[in-house]
Amino acid sequence: MELTTLWFIIIAFLWVGYFALEGFDFGVGTLLPFLARNDTERRVMINTIGPVWDGNEVWVLVAGGATFAAFPEWYATLFSGFYLPLLLILVALILRGLAFEYRHKRPEAKWQANWDRAIIFGSVIPAFLWGVAFANIVRGVPIDADFEFTGTVFTLLNPYGLLGGMVTLSLFLTHGAMFIALKTVGDIRHRARALAIKLGLVAAVLAVVFMVWTQADTGNARSAIAFVLAAVVLLAGLFAAAKGREGWAFTGTFGTIALAVSGLFLALFPDVMPSSTDVANSLTTTNAAATAYTLKVMSWVAIAFTPIVLMYQAWSYWVFRKRIGTHHIPATH
């Protein structure tokens, strides 16, 4: 296997991990005003992701760094052309991180409500804009012969891109509701499970339309298999939720997101950023890649450190595996 192909697979794996893990964080944050009926329940929801959200964000940092090092032309075109959406995502993630750290610092209701709004904003914006960004990457954007983006931010707000944003938002909401049902006890658990089924049905419709559109435009046999499996796994997860099997239900939404994102990368390969202006201007795993020596060094570093990161994250999930409820939340002083 060529190193350029290997690093395309590694970057795809990093994005799959990011969306499947950070996706439920975004879902929990977005559902904060809809599932929680009082401050104690809001604290329960925040505590379900409290020990893991920052570890989940590491995946996007590594994905961005790997793209910069392995495919510098892809990184340059992507971050210059998608500057405003990526900036909004960055601001949203910063505000969300601050909210998790500062919400409990003061007992005033107004103080906590303002930070709750920051959590919601910091969850909705990335959940939607990541879908818009990846939909445009797969579909193709205007790129000239110098591999420079020639469109505007409004170029990205096309029907296909907006549908992609709605798909990621709805899938992350379903994923987050499944996670809350899996991690809590009491009334909030039952409300989350019921809401997850309703959200999942909406997500299923949007996702099927998006995947059929993608398959018709840029898909291939491999992406078709991934998309079909994603749809089947989502329905299986919703069926498990209806039967009260929250563990299998969460596994279903996790698998759906992983398979759907994998399908996008399978539809994209061997391009990394197609040009809608002229196919000759498309960025591929060949013309966007770094030198062979750079990829070789990066491969050895990845072999050494990836298992350590995966083991640490698995350990953190194991330590914080138990359910929590309102009776675990101490009174505010």
PDB file of N, CA, C and O in Angstrom, residues 22 24-25 28 43-58 100-101 179 183 312-322 324:
ATOM      1  N   GLU A  22     -17.304  12.582  19.542  1.00  0.00           N
ATOM      2  CA  GLU A  22     -17.726  13.953  19.852  1.00  0.00           C
ATOM      3  C   GLU A  22     -19.177  14.185  19.459  1.00  0.00           C
ATOM      4  O   GLU A  22     -19.820  15.091  19.969  1.00  0.00           O
ATOM      5  N   PHE A  24     -21.873  12.506  20.231  1.00  0.00           N
ATOM      6  CA  PHE A  24     -22.829  12.448  21.345  1.00  0.00           C
ATOM      7  C   PHE A  24     -22.619  13.609  22.309  1.00  0.00           C
ATOM      8  O   PHE A  24     -23.555  14.042  22.972  1.00  0.00           O
ATOM      9  N   ASP A  25     -21.386  14.156  22.386  1.00  0.00           N
ATOM     10  CA  ASP A  25     -21.175  15.370  23.179  1.00  0.00           C
ATOM     11  C   ASP A  25     -22.011  16.521  22.631  1.00  0.00           C
ATOM     12  O   ASP A  25     -22.675  17.254  23.382  1.00  0.00           O
ATOM     13  N   VAL A  28     -25.720  15.898  23.422  1.00  0.00           N
ATOM     14  CA  VAL A  28     -26.075  16.177  24.817  1.00  0.00           C
ATOM     15  C   VAL A  28     -26.169  17.680  25.053  1.00  0.00           C
ATOM     16  O   VAL A  28     -27.118  18.178  25.671  1.00  0.00           O
ATOM     17  N   ARG A  43     -27.400  19.468  35.352  1.00  0.00           N
ATOM     18  CA  ARG A  43     -26.089  19.053  35.860  1.00  0.00           C
ATOM     19  C   ARG A  43     -25.840  17.564  35.618  1.00  0.00           C
ATOM     20  O   ARG A  43     -24.710  17.148  35.334  1.00  0.00           O
ATOM     21  N   VAL A  44     -26.890  16.770  35.699  1.00  0.00           N
ATOM     22  CA  VAL A  44     -26.745  15.340  35.382  1.00  0.00           C
ATOM     23  C   VAL A  44     -26.315  15.169  33.923  1.00  0.00           C
ATOM     24  O   VAL A  44     -25.376  14.409  33.614  1.00  0.00           O
ATOM     25  N   MET A  45     -26.973  15.883  33.015  1.00  0.00           N
ATOM     26  CA  MET A  45     -26.639  15.775  31.598  1.00  0.00           C
ATOM     27  C   MET A  45     -25.198  16.202  31.323  1.00  0.00           C
ATOM     28  O   MET A  45     -24.461  15.523  30.594  1.00  0.00           O
ATOM     29  N   ILE A  46     -24.799  17.313  31.922  1.00  0.00           N
ATOM     30  CA  ILE A  46     -23.432  17.797  31.713  1.00  0.00           C
ATOM     31  C   ILE A  46     -22.425  16.813  32.295  1.00  0.00           C
ATOM     32  O   ILE A  46     -21.371  16.550  31.705  1.00  0.00           O
ATOM     33  N   ASN A  47     -22.769  16.211  33.427  1.00  0.00           N
ATOM     34  CA  ASN A  47     -21.840  15.266  34.061  1.00  0.00           C
ATOM     35  C   ASN A  47     -21.690  13.960  33.280  1.00  0.00           C
ATOM     36  O   ASN A  47     -20.695  13.255  33.451  1.00  0.00           O
ATOM     37  N   THR A  48     -22.655  13.632  32.423  1.00  0.00           N
ATOM     38  CA  THR A  48     -22.497  12.418  31.630  1.00  0.00           C
ATOM     39  C   THR A  48     -21.326  12.534  30.652  1.00  0.00           C
ATOM     40  O   THR A  48     -20.668  11.529  30.338  1.00  0.00           O
ATOM     41  N   ILE A  49     -21.076  13.748  30.167  1.00  0.00           N
ATOM     42  CA  ILE A  49     -19.974  13.944  29.219  1.00  0.00           C
ATOM     43  C   ILE A  49     -18.786  14.652  29.854  1.00  0.00           C
ATOM     44  O   ILE A  49     -17.731  14.772  29.207  1.00  0.00           O
ATOM     45  N   GLY A  50     -18.941  15.094  31.097  1.00  0.00           N
ATOM     46  CA  GLY A  50     -17.878  15.845  31.760  1.00  0.00           C
ATOM     47  C   GLY A  50     -16.517  15.174  31.740  1.00  0.00           C
ATOM     48  O   GLY A  50     -15.503  15.822  31.455  1.00  0.00           O
ATOM     49  N   PRO A  51     -16.428  13.869  32.022  1.00  0.00           N
ATOM     50  CA  PRO A  51     -15.110  13.223  32.068  1.00  0.00           C
ATOM     51  C   PRO A  51     -14.502  12.903  30.703  1.00  0.00           C
ATOM     52  O   PRO A  51     -13.337  12.511  30.634  1.00  0.00           O
ATOM     53  N   VAL A  52     -15.272  13.029  29.615  1.00  0.00           N
ATOM     54  CA  VAL A  52     -14.783  12.519  28.330  1.00  0.00           C
ATOM     55  C   VAL A  52     -14.771  13.538  27.197  1.00  0.00           C
ATOM     56  O   VAL A  52     -14.109  13.312  26.176  1.00  0.00           O
ATOM     57  N   TRP A  53     -15.453  14.660  27.330  1.00  0.00           N
ATOM     58  CA  TRP A  53     -15.601  15.555  26.181  1.00  0.00           C
ATOM     59  C   TRP A  53     -14.260  16.096  25.690  1.00  0.00           C
ATOM     60  O   TRP A  53     -14.032  16.210  24.476  1.00  0.00           O
ATOM     61  N   ASP A  54     -13.354  16.432  26.618  1.00  0.00           N
ATOM     62  CA  ASP A  54     -12.087  17.000  26.182  1.00  0.00           C
ATOM     63  C   ASP A  54     -11.217  15.944  25.503  1.00  0.00           C
ATOM     64  O   ASP A  54     -10.485  16.249  24.553  1.00  0.00           O
ATOM     65  N   GLY A  55     -11.304  14.705  25.959  1.00  0.00           N
ATOM     66  CA  GLY A  55     -10.590  13.631  25.272  1.00  0.00           C
ATOM     67  C   GLY A  55     -11.136  13.382  23.885  1.00  0.00           C
ATOM     68  O   GLY A  55     -10.383  13.075  22.945  1.00  0.00           O
ATOM     69  N   ASN A  56     -12.442  13.522  23.715  1.00  0.00           N
ATOM     70  CA  ASN A  56     -13.048  13.337  22.398  1.00  0.00           C
ATOM     71  C   ASN A  56     -12.579  14.402  21.409  1.00  0.00           C
ATOM     72  O   ASN A  56     -12.450  14.140  20.205  1.00  0.00           O
ATOM     73  N   GLU A  57     -12.322  15.615  21.909  1.00  0.00           N
ATOM     74  CA  GLU A  57     -11.876  16.691  21.026  1.00  0.00           C
ATOM     75  C   GLU A  57     -10.458  16.476  20.515  1.00  0.00           C
ATOM     76  O   GLU A  57     -10.058  17.072  19.516  1.00  0.00           O
ATOM     77  N   VAL A  58      -9.689  15.640  21.201  1.00  0.00           N
ATOM     78  CA  VAL A  58      -8.325  15.369  20.749  1.00  0.00           C
ATOM     79  C   VAL A  58      -8.327  14.798  19.328  1.00  0.00           C
ATOM     80  O   VAL A  58      -7.415  15.046  18.532  1.00  0.00           O
ATOM     81  N   PHE A 100     -18.114  24.546  30.280  1.00  0.00           N
ATOM     82  CA  PHE A 100     -17.957  23.370  31.140  1.00  0.00           C
ATOM     83  C   PHE A 100     -17.109  23.693  32.374  1.00  0.00           C
ATOM     84  O   PHE A 100     -17.355  23.166  33.463  1.00  0.00           O
ATOM     85  N   GLU A 101     -16.116  24.547  32.205  1.00  0.00           N
ATOM     86  CA  GLU A 101     -15.203  24.851  33.304  1.00  0.00           C
ATOM     87  C   GLU A 101     -15.758  25.898  34.269  1.00  0.00           C
ATOM     88  O   GLU A 101     -15.472  25.854  35.464  1.00  0.00           O
ATOM     89  N   PHE A 179     -27.023   8.364  24.329  1.00  0.00           N
ATOM     90  CA  PHE A 179     -25.974   8.358  25.350  1.00  0.00           C
ATOM     91  C   PHE A 179     -26.540   8.744  26.714  1.00  0.00           C
ATOM     92  O   PHE A 179     -26.192   8.140  27.736  1.00  0.00           O
ATOM     93  N   LYS A 183     -26.512   6.504  30.099  1.00  0.00           N
ATOM     94  CA  LYS A 183     -25.675   6.928  31.219  1.00  0.00           C
ATOM     95  C   LYS A 183     -26.449   7.432  32.434  1.00  0.00           C
ATOM     96  O   LYS A 183     -25.843   7.821  33.431  1.00  0.00           O
ATOM     97  N   TYR A 312      -5.500   4.804  26.582  1.00  0.00           N
ATOM     98  CA  TYR A 312      -5.850   5.792  27.606  1.00  0.00           C
ATOM     99  C   TYR A 312      -7.314   6.178  27.509  1.00  0.00           C
ATOM    100  O   TYR A 312      -8.016   6.250  28.532  1.00  0.00           O
ATOM    101  N   GLN A 313      -7.785   6.426  26.287  1.00  0.00           N
ATOM    102  CA  GLN A 313      -9.182   6.831  26.151  1.00  0.00           C
ATOM    103  C   GLN A 313     -10.127   5.708  26.537  1.00  0.00           C
ATOM    104  O   GLN A 313     -11.165   5.937  27.175  1.00  0.00           O
ATOM    105  N   ALA A 314      -9.791   4.476  26.169  1.00  0.00           N
ATOM    106  CA  ALA A 314     -10.609   3.331  26.568  1.00  0.00           C
ATOM    107  C   ALA A 314     -10.645   3.201  28.086  1.00  0.00           C
ATOM    108  O   ALA A 314     -11.698   2.910  28.675  1.00  0.00           O
ATOM    109  N   TRP A 315      -9.519   3.428  28.726  1.00  0.00           N
ATOM    110  CA  TRP A 315      -9.453   3.363  30.187  1.00  0.00           C
ATOM    111  C   TRP A 315     -10.341   4.423  30.829  1.00  0.00           C
ATOM    112  O   TRP A 315     -11.046   4.147  31.811  1.00  0.00           O
ATOM    113  N   SER A 316     -10.331   5.651  30.290  1.00  0.00           N
ATOM    114  CA  SER A 316     -11.151   6.722  30.866  1.00  0.00           C
ATOM    115  C   SER A 316     -12.639   6.404  30.737  1.00  0.00           C
ATOM    116  O   SER A 316     -13.423   6.679  31.653  1.00  0.00           O
ATOM    117  N   TYR A 317     -13.053   5.811  29.620  1.00  0.00           N
ATOM    118  CA  TYR A 317     -14.460   5.420  29.470  1.00  0.00           C
ATOM    119  C   TYR A 317     -14.819   4.302  30.444  1.00  0.00           C
ATOM    120  O   TYR A 317     -15.937   4.258  30.969  1.00  0.00           O
ATOM    121  N   TRP A 318     -13.899   3.401  30.690  1.00  0.00           N
ATOM    122  CA  TRP A 318     -14.154   2.304  31.617  1.00  0.00           C
ATOM    123  C   TRP A 318     -14.303   2.820  33.041  1.00  0.00           C
ATOM    124  O   TRP A 318     -15.208   2.392  33.770  1.00  0.00           O
ATOM    125  N   VAL A 319     -13.459   3.754  33.440  1.00  0.00           N
ATOM    126  CA  VAL A 319     -13.507   4.299  34.796  1.00  0.00           C
ATOM    127  C   VAL A 319     -14.834   5.006  35.041  1.00  0.00           C
ATOM    128  O   VAL A 319     -15.425   4.889  36.121  1.00  0.00           O
ATOM    129  N   PHE A 320     -15.329   5.737  34.052  1.00  0.00           N
ATOM    130  CA  PHE A 320     -16.560   6.518  34.211  1.00  0.00           C
ATOM    131  C   PHE A 320     -17.740   5.844  33.500  1.00  0.00           C
ATOM    132  O   PHE A 320     -18.581   6.502  32.892  1.00  0.00           O
ATOM    133  N   ARG A 321     -17.828   4.527  33.605  1.00  0.00           N
ATOM    134  CA  ARG A 321     -18.838   3.761  32.876  1.00  0.00           C
ATOM    135  C   ARG A 321     -20.200   3.717  33.565  1.00  0.00           C
ATOM    136  O   ARG A 321     -21.194   3.390  32.922  1.00  0.00           O
ATOM    137  N   LYS A 322     -20.293   4.045  34.858  1.00  0.00           N
ATOM    138  CA  LYS A 322     -21.538   3.838  35.593  1.00  0.00           C
ATOM    139  C   LYS A 322     -22.560   4.944  35.305  1.00  0.00           C
ATOM    140  O   LYS A 322     -22.223   6.056  34.915  1.00  0.00           O
ATOM    141  N   ILE A 324     -25.482   7.735  36.233  1.00  0.00           N
ATOM    142  CA  ILE A 324     -25.670   8.731  37.277  1.00  0.00           C
ATOM    143  C   ILE A 324     -27.110   9.225  37.238  1.00  0.00           C
ATOM    144  O   ILE A 324     -27.808   9.084  36.228  1.00  0.00           O
TER     145      ILE A 324
END
